[in-house]
Each structure stands twice: as C-alpha cells, then as structure tokens.
Tab-separated table of C-alpha atoms and ligand atoms in Angstrom:
chain	number	residue	atom	x	y	z
A	224	MET	CA	122.516	97.335	66.613
A	225	VAL	CA	119.635	98.280	68.953
A	226	SER	CA	120.753	98.945	72.486
A	227	HIS	CA	118.653	97.723	75.397
A	228	PRO	CA	119.898	99.742	78.374
A	229	ASN	CA	117.259	98.404	80.783
A	230	LEU	CA	117.801	94.716	79.873
A	231	THR	CA	119.917	92.119	81.673
A	232	VAL	CA	120.223	88.711	80.001
A	233	VAL	CA	121.325	86.242	82.655
A	234	ALA	CA	123.876	84.152	80.762
A	235	HIS	CA	124.826	81.822	83.632
A	236	PRO	CA	125.432	78.261	82.340
A	237	LEU	CA	122.853	76.832	84.760
A	238	VAL	CA	120.180	79.163	83.397
A	239	GLN	CA	121.077	78.385	79.795
A	240	HIS	CA	121.152	74.619	80.457
A	241	LYS	CA	117.696	74.711	82.015
A	242	MET	CA	116.369	76.958	79.232
A	243	ALA	CA	117.331	74.361	76.591
A	244	LEU	CA	115.333	71.737	78.517
A	245	LEU	CA	112.405	74.144	78.929
A	246	ARG	CA	112.228	74.985	75.223
A	247	ASP	CA	112.208	71.320	74.148
A	248	VAL	CA	108.811	70.436	72.661
A	249	ASP	CA	109.064	66.991	74.298
A	250	THR	CA	109.414	68.361	77.849
A	251	PRO	CA	106.242	67.284	79.678
A	252	THR	CA	104.093	69.603	81.820
A	253	ARG	CA	105.455	68.363	85.155
A	254	GLU	CA	109.086	68.972	84.189
A	255	PHE	CA	108.201	72.230	82.419
A	256	ARG	CA	106.629	73.574	85.626
A	257	HIS	CA	109.643	72.538	87.667
A	258	LEU	CA	112.063	74.199	85.239
A	259	VAL	CA	110.047	77.450	85.177
A	260	GLY	CA	110.401	77.596	88.956
A	261	GLU	CA	114.114	76.832	88.923
A	262	ILE	CA	114.890	79.443	86.261
A	263	ALA	CA	112.680	82.022	88.000
A	264	THR	CA	114.707	81.475	91.192
A	265	LEU	CA	117.992	82.110	89.392
A	266	LEU	CA	116.634	85.236	87.681
A	267	ALA	CA	115.204	86.578	90.956
A	268	TYR	CA	118.644	86.138	92.528
A	269	GLU	CA	120.076	88.479	89.857
A	270	ALA	CA	117.151	90.899	89.987
A	271	THR	CA	117.589	91.419	93.731
A	272	ARG	CA	121.373	91.740	93.769
A	273	ASP	CA	121.106	95.416	94.831
A	274	LEU	CA	118.514	94.967	97.600
A	275	ASP	CA	119.020	97.084	100.702
A	276	THR	CA	120.223	95.188	103.732
A	277	GLU	CA	120.655	96.052	107.399
A	278	PRO	CA	123.017	94.806	110.109
A	279	VAL	CA	121.773	92.205	112.549
A	280	GLU	CA	123.355	90.878	115.718
A	281	VAL	CA	124.049	87.128	115.616
A	282	TRP	CA	125.380	84.836	118.335
A	283	THR	CA	127.283	81.928	116.821
A	284	PRO	CA	128.045	79.008	119.153
A	285	LEU	CA	131.398	80.740	119.777
A	286	GLU	CA	130.842	84.503	119.853
A	287	ARG	CA	128.774	87.526	118.892
A	288	MET	CA	129.093	88.954	115.366
A	289	MET	CA	127.240	91.386	113.119
A	290	GLY	CA	125.461	89.669	110.241
A	291	THR	CA	123.267	91.040	107.462
A	292	ARG	CA	119.562	90.751	106.853
A	293	ILE	CA	117.046	91.878	104.269
A	294	PRO	CA	114.344	93.924	106.036
A	295	GLY	CA	111.099	91.912	106.064
A	296	ASP	CA	108.029	92.597	103.928
A	297	ARG	CA	109.879	94.720	101.347
A	298	ILE	CA	109.278	92.454	98.372
A	299	VAL	CA	105.976	92.147	96.545
A	300	LEU	CA	105.688	89.491	93.839
A	301	VAL	CA	103.265	90.378	91.067
A	302	PRO	CA	102.549	87.539	88.628
A	303	ILE	CA	100.744	88.394	85.410
A	304	LEU	CA	98.015	85.747	85.082
A	305	ARG	CA	98.064	83.075	84.055
A	306	ALA	CA	101.589	82.092	83.168
A	307	GLY	CA	103.281	84.299	85.798
A	308	LEU	CA	101.708	82.072	88.449
A	309	GLY	CA	104.203	79.392	87.452
A	310	MET	CA	107.035	81.569	88.805
A	311	VAL	CA	105.523	82.623	92.148
A	312	ASP	CA	106.147	79.674	94.474
A	313	ALA	CA	109.811	79.391	93.541
A	314	VAL	CA	110.517	83.102	94.061
A	315	ALA	CA	108.414	83.163	97.249
A	316	ALA	CA	110.666	80.399	98.610
A	317	LEU	CA	113.535	82.934	98.463
A	318	PHE	CA	111.425	85.688	100.075
A	319	PRO	CA	109.067	84.001	102.552
A	320	ASN	CA	107.712	87.358	103.811
A	321	ALA	CA	106.901	88.659	100.336
A	322	GLY	CA	103.401	89.888	99.580
A	323	VAL	CA	101.791	88.661	96.374
A	324	GLY	CA	99.655	90.789	94.052
A	325	HIS	CA	97.867	89.483	90.973
A	326	ILE	CA	97.311	91.156	87.624
A	327	GLY	CA	94.928	89.397	85.238
A	328	LEU	CA	95.611	90.114	81.565
A	329	TYR	CA	95.327	88.097	78.395
A	330	ARG	CA	96.268	88.922	74.824
A	331	ASN	CA	93.467	89.260	72.310
A	332	GLU	CA	94.488	86.644	69.730
A	333	GLU	CA	93.608	88.891	66.768
A	334	THR	CA	94.867	92.299	67.864
A	335	LEU	CA	97.528	91.051	70.339
A	336	GLU	CA	96.347	93.894	72.612
A	337	PRO	CA	96.184	93.072	76.346
A	338	VAL	CA	92.721	92.683	77.897
A	339	SER	CA	92.594	93.376	81.616
A	340	TYR	CA	90.345	91.278	83.918
A	341	TYR	CA	91.818	91.387	87.437
A	342	PHE	CA	93.983	93.630	89.627
A	343	LYS	CA	94.704	93.157	93.316
A	344	ILE	CA	97.915	94.097	95.109
A	345	PRO	CA	98.872	94.314	98.809
A	346	PRO	CA	98.598	97.753	100.488
A	347	LEU	CA	101.326	100.262	99.561
A	348	GLY	CA	103.853	101.677	101.983
A	349	GLY	CA	107.180	100.806	103.535
A	350	ASP	CA	109.510	101.266	100.589
A	351	LYS	CA	108.359	98.198	98.679
A	352	ARG	CA	110.056	96.610	95.679
A	353	TYR	CA	107.737	94.994	93.138
A	354	LEU	CA	108.925	92.011	91.109
A	355	VAL	CA	106.585	91.549	88.141
A	356	LEU	CA	106.678	87.947	86.932
A	357	ASP	CA	105.724	86.669	83.479
A	358	PRO	CA	107.573	83.990	81.485
A	359	MET	CA	107.045	85.727	78.117
A	360	LEU	CA	107.770	89.280	76.883
A	361	ALA	CA	106.594	89.198	73.262
A	362	THR	CA	105.046	92.443	71.938
A	363	GLY	CA	105.437	93.810	75.463
A	364	GLY	CA	101.777	94.866	75.553
A	365	SER	CA	100.900	92.751	78.601
A	366	ALA	CA	103.945	93.673	80.696
A	367	SER	CA	103.687	97.364	79.824
A	368	ALA	CA	99.965	97.494	80.694
A	369	ALA	CA	100.510	95.566	83.934
A	370	ILE	CA	103.305	97.904	85.020
A	371	ALA	CA	101.254	100.990	84.067
A	372	LYS	CA	98.459	99.738	86.372
A	373	LEU	CA	100.941	99.035	89.129
A	374	LYS	CA	102.350	102.570	88.824
A	375	GLU	CA	98.816	104.075	88.760
A	376	SER	CA	98.178	102.380	92.087
A	377	GLY	CA	101.314	104.014	93.554
A	378	ALA	CA	104.104	101.461	93.090
A	379	GLU	CA	107.491	103.077	92.405
A	380	THR	CA	110.321	100.556	92.508
A	381	ILE	CA	109.546	97.879	89.951
A	382	ARG	CA	111.529	95.148	88.184
A	383	LEU	CA	110.282	92.811	85.475
A	384	ILE	CA	111.446	89.179	85.386
A	385	CYS	CA	110.719	87.094	82.263
A	386	LEU	CA	112.149	83.864	80.943
A	387	VAL	CA	112.095	84.671	77.210
A	388	ALA	CA	111.939	88.103	75.567
A	389	ALA	CA	111.678	89.240	71.955
A	390	PRO	CA	113.127	92.537	70.668
A	391	PRO	CA	109.735	94.306	70.266
A	392	GLY	CA	108.862	93.595	73.913
A	393	VAL	CA	112.185	94.886	75.195
A	394	GLU	CA	111.845	98.008	73.029
A	395	LYS	CA	108.298	98.645	74.279
A	396	MET	CA	109.458	98.347	77.884
A	397	GLN	CA	112.303	100.770	77.170
A	398	ALA	CA	109.889	103.263	75.551
A	399	ASP	CA	107.026	102.981	78.092
A	400	HIS	CA	108.914	102.217	81.315
A	401	PRO	CA	112.586	103.174	81.021
A	402	ASP	CA	112.779	103.212	84.828
A	403	VAL	CA	111.976	99.473	85.080
A	404	PRO	CA	114.953	97.101	84.740
A	405	VAL	CA	114.125	93.889	82.879
A	406	PHE	CA	115.790	90.540	83.691
A	407	VAL	CA	115.491	87.655	81.247
A	408	ALA	CA	117.062	84.265	80.602
A	409	ALA	CA	117.050	84.750	76.817
A	410	LEU	CA	116.540	87.449	74.203
A	411	ASP	CA	115.205	85.586	71.167
A	412	ARG	CA	115.214	86.504	67.477
A	413	GLU	CA	111.735	87.755	66.560
A	414	LEU	CA	107.965	87.312	66.696
A	415	ASN	CA	106.000	85.285	64.140
A	416	GLU	CA	102.809	86.611	62.495
A	417	HIS	CA	100.738	85.417	65.495
A	418	GLY	CA	102.915	87.246	68.002
A	419	TYR	CA	104.719	84.100	69.202
A	420	ILE	CA	108.392	84.326	70.073
A	421	LEU	CA	110.852	82.524	67.741
A	422	PRO	CA	112.482	80.225	68.615
A	423	GLY	CA	110.679	80.686	71.968
A	424	LEU	CA	109.053	77.871	73.890
A	425	GLY	CA	105.476	77.980	72.623
A	426	ASP	CA	102.521	79.082	74.737
A	427	ALA	CA	103.851	79.324	78.285
A	428	GLY	CA	100.410	79.221	79.951
A	429	ASP	CA	99.322	76.165	77.976
A	430	ARG	CA	102.560	74.300	78.673
A	431	LEU	CA	102.435	75.177	82.386
A	432	PHE	CA	98.826	74.228	82.917
A	433	GLY	CA	98.396	71.460	80.346
A	434	THR	CA	95.749	73.354	78.365
A	435	GLU	CA	97.493	72.864	75.014
A	436	GLY	CA	95.712	71.364	72.018
B	183	PRP	C1	101.140	85.348	77.474
B	183	PRP	C2	102.298	85.595	78.403
B	183	PRP	C3	102.294	87.091	78.547
B	183	PRP	C4	101.831	87.556	77.185
B	183	PRP	C5	103.028	88.041	76.424
B	183	PRP	O1	99.944	85.400	78.137
B	183	PRP	O2	102.189	84.912	79.618
B	183	PRP	O3	101.426	87.567	79.557
B	183	PRP	O4	101.270	86.405	76.525
B	183	PRP	O5	102.659	88.589	75.200
B	183	PRP	P1	102.784	90.149	74.886
B	183	PRP	O6	104.142	90.559	75.328
B	183	PRP	O7	102.624	90.192	73.393
B	183	PRP	O8	101.688	90.879	75.599
B	183	PRP	P2	98.542	85.058	77.427
B	183	PRP	O9	97.932	86.278	76.833
B	183	PRP	O10	98.750	83.896	76.487
B	183	PRP	O11	97.619	84.676	78.628
B	183	PRP	P3	97.653	83.396	79.580
B	183	PRP	O12	98.914	83.500	80.403
B	183	PRP	O13	96.439	83.561	80.392
B	183	PRP	O14	97.650	82.146	78.721
B	184	URA	N1	102.901	84.277	74.907
B	184	URA	C1	103.397	83.009	75.000
B	184	URA	O1	102.963	82.237	75.874
B	184	URA	N2	104.338	82.629	74.121
B	184	URA	C2	104.816	83.446	73.162
B	184	URA	O2	105.700	83.030	72.383
B	184	URA	C3	104.292	84.734	73.072
B	184	URA	C4	103.336	85.140	73.969
C-alpha cells in the first residue's frame, strides 16, 4: 500500500453526500457550480484548522471577555484557471480579507503537460498562507507547476485544496512538494488513457462553465 503522508481525505458525511451529487452525470451546470462551492467551503474549513489566532477584547451586552480572531490579510487564495475559479467565491466568503492570486495553466491534451499562460499574485509579506484551489488533481502536473511558480515568487506556506485526486497526482505532489499538505474530498482509483480521473466527475472546467460538448 502506497502511503500519502501529505494527504488528508475529508471523509465527513456532508462532503461525501455532496460529492455523490457532484459526480452525477445528470447534475446540471447550475447545481454543479453550487456544489463545488459548498464542498470547497468544507475543505477550506479543514485546511485552515491550524491557522494562527490572536486574542481580541469583546464587550458582550453583559461584560468584557477575551475572544479570538484570525489576523486579517493572512490568507491568499490562488485558483488554478479555469476550474479553480469555481472554488474562489465560496472560500472567500469564509475569509473576506483574503487576497486572490491567479495562475493560468491548461493541460496539453496530447502530452498532459501543463502549459502556463498567466501568473499574478498579491504582494508578498506578512506571514501569508496560500491556499491553492483546483477541483482536480490528476497527473499532478498542473498543481505541481503552479506551486513551483508560487514558491519561485517567494511564497512559503502553501496548502493545496482539490475536490478529487488520483494516486499519480498525490504521488507527484509528495515527490515535488512534500512540504505542501493536500486536502481532498476523494482519492479515486486511477487515470484513464486520456488522463481523466476514474470514476471522477468528468471535465471540471467544462461542467462548471457549460463548455462541454
Ligand atoms: C484541469 C483541472 C486541473 C488539471 C488537472 O484543468 O482543473 O487544472 O486539469 O490535471 P493534471 O493534474 O493532470 O495536471 P484543464 O487543463 O482541463 O484546464 P481548464 O481548467 O482550463 O479546463
Ligand atoms: N481534469 C479534469 O477536469 N478532470 C479530470 O478527470 C482530469 C483532469
């Protein structure tokens, strides 16, 4: 059995229930988009469980107490275009002060190698935590290349959040970026000859944006 020390599969019943709806070939674009957001929220909750907090004074209607807050502007969301865009709004609702960077990559359909076309992230500094968002981790080429670019630009604390992963993608992340924890809703069986995850959910970008067929 292959061990995946940097992988967390979020097995919560809510996540698994929503994943079954998401995978269904008959789920229409509108519902698919909604489910991607809901599952991304639940995964982001797990992926930020160890965030630093600081004490804050609060006056309740009855008395003063010390509460807890997450220091502002620490989180940077980094969707991998296109499909990662489907996860941004939902996660940004949890972290309203988060910056958002964008990494444009697509897979060459023949070679399955990632082709880079865009990179823009907010300025570094202030102990930032980067949450890289992409629904699919298949060969791992796209996520690994995106994270390599992020590191080249100076990012240090990075987590990857995906909805569905396949073993080759998890293994590539472990080999290339063992310092980056990966959070997923499902670890599926394998890739087919076109690099699609089985059983998977099909082409995430096409299903999110209605560009299928
Ligand atoms: C999909 C997906 C990932 C990538 C995963 O993007 O959103 O970015 O494939 O595959 P990999 O792990 O083998 O690299 P795609 O290339 O289809 O681009 P799109 O989101 O623009 O449709
Ligand atoms: N990209 C997708 O959108 N789906 C897969 O199954 C693999 C890569």
